[in-house]
PDB file of N, CA and C in Angstrom:
ATOM      1  N   UNK T 894      12.687   0.470  -3.144  1.00 49.00           N
ATOM      2  CA  UNK T 894      12.309  -0.233  -4.338  1.00 49.00           C
ATOM      3  C   UNK T 894      12.598   0.603  -5.583  1.00 49.00           C
ATOM      4  N   UNK T 895      12.872   1.876  -5.416  1.00 55.00           N
ATOM      5  CA  UNK T 895      13.112   2.694  -6.590  1.00 55.00           C
ATOM      6  C   UNK T 895      14.412   2.310  -7.272  1.00 55.00           C
ATOM      7  N   UNK T 896      15.354   1.737  -6.537  1.00 56.00           N
ATOM      8  CA  UNK T 896      16.615   1.341  -7.120  1.00 56.00           C
ATOM      9  C   UNK T 896      16.520   0.072  -7.942  1.00 56.00           C
ATOM     10  N   UNK T 897      15.397  -0.653  -7.831  1.00 53.00           N
ATOM     11  CA  UNK T 897      15.234  -1.888  -8.580  1.00 53.00           C
ATOM     12  C   UNK T 897      14.720  -1.561  -9.974  1.00 53.00           C
ATOM     13  N   UNK T 898      15.606  -1.533 -10.908  1.00 62.00           N
ATOM     14  CA  UNK T 898      15.194  -1.257 -12.275  1.00 62.00           C
ATOM     15  C   UNK T 898      16.114  -2.045 -13.185  1.00 62.00           C
ATOM     16  N   UNK T 899      15.538  -2.642 -14.165  1.00 74.00           N
ATOM     17  CA  UNK T 899      16.392  -3.326 -15.111  1.00 74.00           C
ATOM     18  C   UNK T 899      15.912  -4.717 -15.456  1.00 74.00           C
ATOM     19  N   UNK T 900      15.651  -5.545 -14.479  1.00 87.00           N
ATOM     20  CA  UNK T 900      15.209  -6.889 -14.791  1.00 87.00           C
ATOM     21  C   UNK T 900      13.699  -6.918 -14.947  1.00 87.00           C
ATOM     22  N   UNK T 901      13.239  -7.918 -15.624  1.00 90.00           N
ATOM     23  CA  UNK T 901      11.800  -8.036 -15.871  1.00 90.00           C
ATOM     24  C   UNK T 901      11.024  -8.238 -14.581  1.00 90.00           C
ATOM     25  N   UNK T 902      11.548  -9.028 -13.665  1.00 91.00           N
ATOM     26  CA  UNK T 902      10.849  -9.260 -12.399  1.00 91.00           C
ATOM     27  C   UNK T 902      10.781  -7.994 -11.558  1.00 91.00           C
ATOM     28  N   UNK T 903      11.839  -7.199 -11.569  1.00 90.00           N
ATOM     29  CA  UNK T 903      11.816  -5.934 -10.834  1.00 90.00           C
ATOM     30  C   UNK T 903      10.771  -4.980 -11.402  1.00 90.00           C
ATOM     31  N   UNK T 904      10.701  -4.916 -12.720  1.00 91.00           N
ATOM     32  CA  UNK T 904       9.690  -4.060 -13.355  1.00 91.00           C
ATOM     33  C   UNK T 904       8.284  -4.542 -13.023  1.00 91.00           C
ATOM     34  N   UNK T 905       8.098  -5.841 -12.989  1.00 92.00           N
ATOM     35  CA  UNK T 905       6.793  -6.418 -12.662  1.00 92.00           C
ATOM     36  C   UNK T 905       6.391  -6.089 -11.224  1.00 92.00           C
ATOM     37  N   UNK T 906       7.334  -6.207 -10.301  1.00 93.00           N
ATOM     38  CA  UNK T 906       7.069  -5.905  -8.894  1.00 93.00           C
ATOM     39  C   UNK T 906       6.754  -4.424  -8.716  1.00 93.00           C
ATOM     40  N   UNK T 907       7.537  -3.557  -9.343  1.00 93.00           N
ATOM     41  CA  UNK T 907       7.293  -2.118  -9.227  1.00 93.00           C
ATOM     42  C   UNK T 907       5.931  -1.730  -9.790  1.00 93.00           C
ATOM     43  N   UNK T 908       5.549  -2.342 -10.915  1.00 94.00           N
ATOM     44  CA  UNK T 908       4.246  -2.054 -11.507  1.00 94.00           C
ATOM     45  C   UNK T 908       3.117  -2.534 -10.598  1.00 94.00           C
ATOM     46  N   UNK T 909       3.290  -3.695  -9.982  1.00 95.00           N
ATOM     47  CA  UNK T 909       2.271  -4.223  -9.074  1.00 95.00           C
ATOM     48  C   UNK T 909       2.139  -3.337  -7.841  1.00 95.00           C
ATOM     49  N   UNK T 910       3.249  -2.819  -7.349  1.00 94.00           N
ATOM     50  CA  UNK T 910       3.211  -1.932  -6.190  1.00 94.00           C
ATOM     51  C   UNK T 910       2.465  -0.649  -6.518  1.00 94.00           C
ATOM     52  N   UNK T 911       2.769  -0.064  -7.650  1.00 94.00           N
ATOM     53  CA  UNK T 911       2.096   1.170  -8.061  1.00 94.00           C
ATOM     54  C   UNK T 911       0.603   0.945  -8.258  1.00 94.00           C
ATOM     55  N   UNK T 912       0.242  -0.154  -8.901  1.00 95.00           N
ATOM     56  CA  UNK T 912      -1.169  -0.435  -9.144  1.00 95.00           C
ATOM     57  C   UNK T 912      -1.916  -0.741  -7.845  1.00 95.00           C
ATOM     58  N   UNK T 913      -1.279  -1.456  -6.936  1.00 94.00           N
ATOM     59  CA  UNK T 913      -1.900  -1.764  -5.649  1.00 94.00           C
ATOM     60  C   UNK T 913      -2.128  -0.523  -4.810  1.00 94.00           C
ATOM     61  N   UNK T 914      -1.162   0.371  -4.792  1.00 92.00           N
ATOM     62  CA  UNK T 914      -1.310   1.607  -4.031  1.00 92.00           C
ATOM     63  C   UNK T 914      -2.307   2.549  -4.690  1.00 92.00           C
ATOM     64  N   UNK T 915      -2.394   2.522  -6.015  1.00 93.00           N
ATOM     65  CA  UNK T 915      -3.355   3.370  -6.712  1.00 93.00           C
ATOM     66  C   UNK T 915      -4.787   2.908  -6.478  1.00 93.00           C
ATOM     67  N   UNK T 916      -4.976   1.639  -6.147  1.00 93.00           N
ATOM     68  CA  UNK T 916      -6.315   1.076  -5.951  1.00 93.00           C
ATOM     69  C   UNK T 916      -6.784   1.165  -4.503  1.00 93.00           C
ATOM     70  N   UNK T 917      -6.120   1.966  -3.691  1.00 89.00           N
ATOM     71  CA  UNK T 917      -6.482   2.041  -2.274  1.00 89.00           C
ATOM     72  C   UNK T 917      -7.896   2.569  -2.056  1.00 89.00           C
ATOM     73  N   UNK T 918      -8.369   3.463  -2.897  1.00 88.00           N
ATOM     74  CA  UNK T 918      -9.686   4.063  -2.703  1.00 88.00           C
ATOM     75  C   UNK T 918     -10.827   3.197  -3.201  1.00 88.00           C
ATOM     76  N   UNK T 919     -10.540   2.246  -4.067  1.00 89.00           N
ATOM     77  CA  UNK T 919     -11.589   1.384  -4.616  1.00 89.00           C
ATOM     78  C   UNK T 919     -12.072   0.400  -3.558  1.00 89.00           C
ATOM     79  N   UNK T 920     -13.377   0.155  -3.547  1.00 88.00           N
ATOM     80  CA  UNK T 920     -13.920  -0.800  -2.581  1.00 88.00           C
ATOM     81  C   UNK T 920     -13.643  -2.241  -2.991  1.00 88.00           C
ATOM     82  N   UNK T 921     -13.820  -2.565  -4.254  1.00 91.00           N
ATOM     83  CA  UNK T 921     -13.624  -3.934  -4.741  1.00 91.00           C
ATOM     84  C   UNK T 921     -12.792  -3.915  -6.022  1.00 91.00           C
ATOM     85  N   UNK T 922     -11.501  -3.608  -5.904  1.00 91.00           N
ATOM     86  CA  UNK T 922     -10.662  -3.572  -7.106  1.00 91.00           C
ATOM     87  C   UNK T 922     -10.339  -4.983  -7.599  1.00 91.00           C
ATOM     88  N   UNK T 923     -10.171  -5.106  -8.874  1.00 94.00           N
ATOM     89  CA  UNK T 923      -9.750  -6.387  -9.453  1.00 94.00           C
ATOM     90  C   UNK T 923      -8.233  -6.342  -9.587  1.00 94.00           C
ATOM     91  N   UNK T 924      -7.577  -7.040  -8.670  1.00 95.00           N
ATOM     92  CA  UNK T 924      -6.120  -7.024  -8.607  1.00 95.00           C
ATOM     93  C   UNK T 924      -5.574  -8.446  -8.549  1.00 95.00           C
ATOM     94  N   UNK T 925      -4.309  -8.577  -8.945  1.00 95.00           N
ATOM     95  CA  UNK T 925      -3.631  -9.858  -8.762  1.00 95.00           C
ATOM     96  C   UNK T 925      -3.290 -10.009  -7.284  1.00 95.00           C
ATOM     97  N   UNK T 926      -2.846 -11.180  -6.889  1.00 96.00           N
ATOM     98  CA  UNK T 926      -2.500 -11.394  -5.475  1.00 96.00           C
ATOM     99  C   UNK T 926      -1.358 -10.483  -5.037  1.00 96.00           C
ATOM    100  N   UNK T 927      -0.379 -10.272  -5.896  1.00 96.00           N
ATOM    101  CA  UNK T 927       0.739  -9.402  -5.550  1.00 96.00           C
ATOM    102  C   UNK T 927       0.259  -7.959  -5.389  1.00 96.00           C
ATOM    103  N   UNK T 928      -0.585  -7.495  -6.306  1.00 96.00           N
ATOM    104  CA  UNK T 928      -1.136  -6.143  -6.206  1.00 96.00           C
ATOM    105  C   UNK T 928      -1.992  -5.999  -4.954  1.00 96.00           C
ATOM    106  N   UNK T 929      -2.754  -7.040  -4.645  1.00 96.00           N
ATOM    107  CA  UNK T 929      -3.603  -7.026  -3.449  1.00 96.00           C
ATOM    108  C   UNK T 929      -2.746  -6.946  -2.183  1.00 96.00           C
ATOM    109  N   UNK T 930      -1.618  -7.637  -2.173  1.00 96.00           N
ATOM    110  CA  UNK T 930      -0.716  -7.598  -1.015  1.00 96.00           C
ATOM    111  C   UNK T 930      -0.129  -6.201  -0.835  1.00 96.00           C
ATOM    112  N   UNK T 931       0.276  -5.572  -1.931  1.00 96.00           N
ATOM    113  CA  UNK T 931       0.800  -4.212  -1.839  1.00 96.00           C
ATOM    114  C   UNK T 931      -0.294  -3.240  -1.403  1.00 96.00           C
ATOM    115  N   UNK T 932      -1.515  -3.433  -1.857  1.00 95.00           N
ATOM    116  CA  UNK T 932      -2.638  -2.581  -1.453  1.00 95.00           C
ATOM    117  C   UNK T 932      -2.897  -2.731   0.046  1.00 95.00           C
ATOM    118  N   UNK T 933      -2.903  -3.969   0.521  1.00 95.00           N
ATOM    119  CA  UNK T 933      -3.129  -4.230   1.932  1.00 95.00           C
ATOM    120  C   UNK T 933      -2.027  -3.593   2.793  1.00 95.00           C
ATOM    121  N   UNK T 934      -0.791  -3.704   2.360  1.00 95.00           N
ATOM    122  CA  UNK T 934       0.324  -3.108   3.105  1.00 95.00           C
ATOM    123  C   UNK T 934       0.206  -1.588   3.130  1.00 95.00           C
ATOM    124  N   UNK T 935      -0.204  -0.988   2.030  1.00 94.00           N
ATOM    125  CA  UNK T 935      -0.359   0.466   1.988  1.00 94.00           C
ATOM    126  C   UNK T 935      -1.490   0.923   2.902  1.00 94.00           C
ATOM    127  N   UNK T 936      -2.580   0.166   2.939  1.00 94.00           N
ATOM    128  CA  UNK T 936      -3.701   0.505   3.822  1.00 94.00           C
ATOM    129  C   UNK T 936      -3.270   0.394   5.280  1.00 94.00           C
ATOM    130  N   UNK T 937      -2.510  -0.644   5.617  1.00 95.00           N
ATOM    131  CA  UNK T 937      -2.017  -0.798   6.991  1.00 95.00           C
ATOM    132  C   UNK T 937      -1.084   0.340   7.372  1.00 95.00           C
ATOM    133  N   UNK T 938      -0.168   0.724   6.465  1.00 94.00           N
ATOM    134  CA  UNK T 938       0.742   1.839   6.747  1.00 94.00           C
ATOM    135  C   UNK T 938      -0.044   3.125   6.995  1.00 94.00           C
ATOM    136  N   UNK T 939      -1.083   3.352   6.192  1.00 92.00           N
ATOM    137  CA  UNK T 939      -1.894   4.558   6.336  1.00 92.00           C
ATOM    138  C   UNK T 939      -2.615   4.568   7.683  1.00 92.00           C
ATOM    139  N   UNK T 940      -3.198   3.441   8.076  1.00 92.00           N
ATOM    140  CA  UNK T 940      -3.930   3.393   9.347  1.00 92.00           C
ATOM    141  C   UNK T 940      -2.979   3.531  10.532  1.00 92.00           C
ATOM    142  N   UNK T 941      -1.783   2.966  10.435  1.00 93.00           N
ATOM    143  CA  UNK T 941      -0.805   3.119  11.518  1.00 93.00           C
ATOM    144  C   UNK T 941      -0.388   4.575  11.658  1.00 93.00           C
ATOM    145  N   UNK T 942      -0.186   5.245  10.550  1.00 92.00           N
ATOM    146  CA  UNK T 942       0.195   6.655  10.598  1.00 92.00           C
ATOM    147  C   UNK T 942      -0.924   7.490  11.205  1.00 92.00           C
ATOM    148  N   UNK T 943      -2.167   7.170  10.861  1.00 91.00           N
ATOM    149  CA  UNK T 943      -3.295   7.898  11.437  1.00 91.00           C
ATOM    150  C   UNK T 943      -3.408   7.656  12.935  1.00 91.00           C
ATOM    151  N   UNK T 944      -3.175   6.408  13.374  1.00 91.00           N
ATOM    152  CA  UNK T 944      -3.218   6.107  14.803  1.00 91.00           C
ATOM    153  C   UNK T 944      -2.113   6.828  15.562  1.00 91.00           C
ATOM    154  N   UNK T 945      -0.921   6.872  14.962  1.00 90.00           N
ATOM    155  CA  UNK T 945       0.187   7.583  15.607  1.00 90.00           C
ATOM    156  C   UNK T 945      -0.128   9.070  15.735  1.00 90.00           C
ATOM    157  N   UNK T 946      -0.689   9.636  14.685  1.00 89.00           N
ATOM    158  CA  UNK T 946      -1.049  11.054  14.715  1.00 89.00           C
ATOM    159  C   UNK T 946      -2.108  11.317  15.772  1.00 89.00           C
ATOM    160  N   UNK T 947      -3.088  10.425  15.873  1.00 88.00           N
ATOM    161  CA  UNK T 947      -4.156  10.597  16.867  1.00 88.00           C
ATOM    162  C   UNK T 947      -3.618  10.442  18.281  1.00 88.00           C
ATOM    163  N   UNK T 948      -2.700   9.514  18.483  1.00 86.00           N
ATOM    164  CA  UNK T 948      -2.156   9.330  19.834  1.00 86.00           C
ATOM    165  C   UNK T 948      -1.241  10.489  20.215  1.00 86.00           C
ATOM    166  N   UNK T 949      -0.529  11.027  19.262  1.00 83.00           N
ATOM    167  CA  UNK T 949       0.323  12.177  19.595  1.00 83.00           C
ATOM    168  C   UNK T 949      -0.514  13.412  19.868  1.00 83.00           C
ATOM    169  N   UNK T 950      -1.655  13.516  19.216  1.00 76.00           N
ATOM    170  CA  UNK T 950      -2.569  14.641  19.473  1.00 76.00           C
ATOM    171  C   UNK T 950      -3.170  14.509  20.857  1.00 76.00           C
ATOM    172  N   UNK T 951      -3.528  13.309  21.268  1.00 71.00           N
ATOM    173  CA  UNK T 951      -4.120  13.124  22.597  1.00 71.00           C
ATOM    174  C   UNK T 951      -3.074  13.301  23.680  1.00 71.00           C
ATOM    175  N   UNK T 952      -1.837  12.981  23.406  1.00 68.00           N
ATOM    176  CA  UNK T 952      -0.757  13.156  24.369  1.00 68.00           C
ATOM    177  C   UNK T 952      -0.460  14.640  24.563  1.00 68.00           C
ATOM    178  N   UNK T 953      -0.477  15.394  23.473  1.00 63.00           N
ATOM    179  CA  UNK T 953      -0.173  16.824  23.589  1.00 63.00           C
ATOM    180  C   UNK T 953      -1.350  17.594  24.175  1.00 63.00           C
ATOM    181  N   UNK T 954      -2.564  17.051  24.120  1.00 55.00           N
ATOM    182  CA  UNK T 954      -3.730  17.734  24.644  1.00 55.00           C
ATOM    183  C   UNK T 954      -3.800  17.652  26.167  1.00 55.00           C
ATOM    184  N   UNK T 955      -3.093  16.694  26.743  1.00 54.00           N
ATOM    185  CA  UNK T 955      -3.162  16.525  28.209  1.00 54.00           C
ATOM    186  C   UNK T 955      -2.364  17.540  28.938  1.00 54.00           C
TER     187      UNK T 955
END
């Protein structure tokens, strides 16, 4: 997404992504639907990475 620069819609999407990811720590952030979708995707990516790390730790412990 870093290559998308120039059009108004691209700037809007990039801003929504940044704001959604920045609001990950808030319990009840006031976000638009697009920002909320980016926040949800970032939370899912984070939890998947944590699960992968935990499973690789349990595999190496055996």
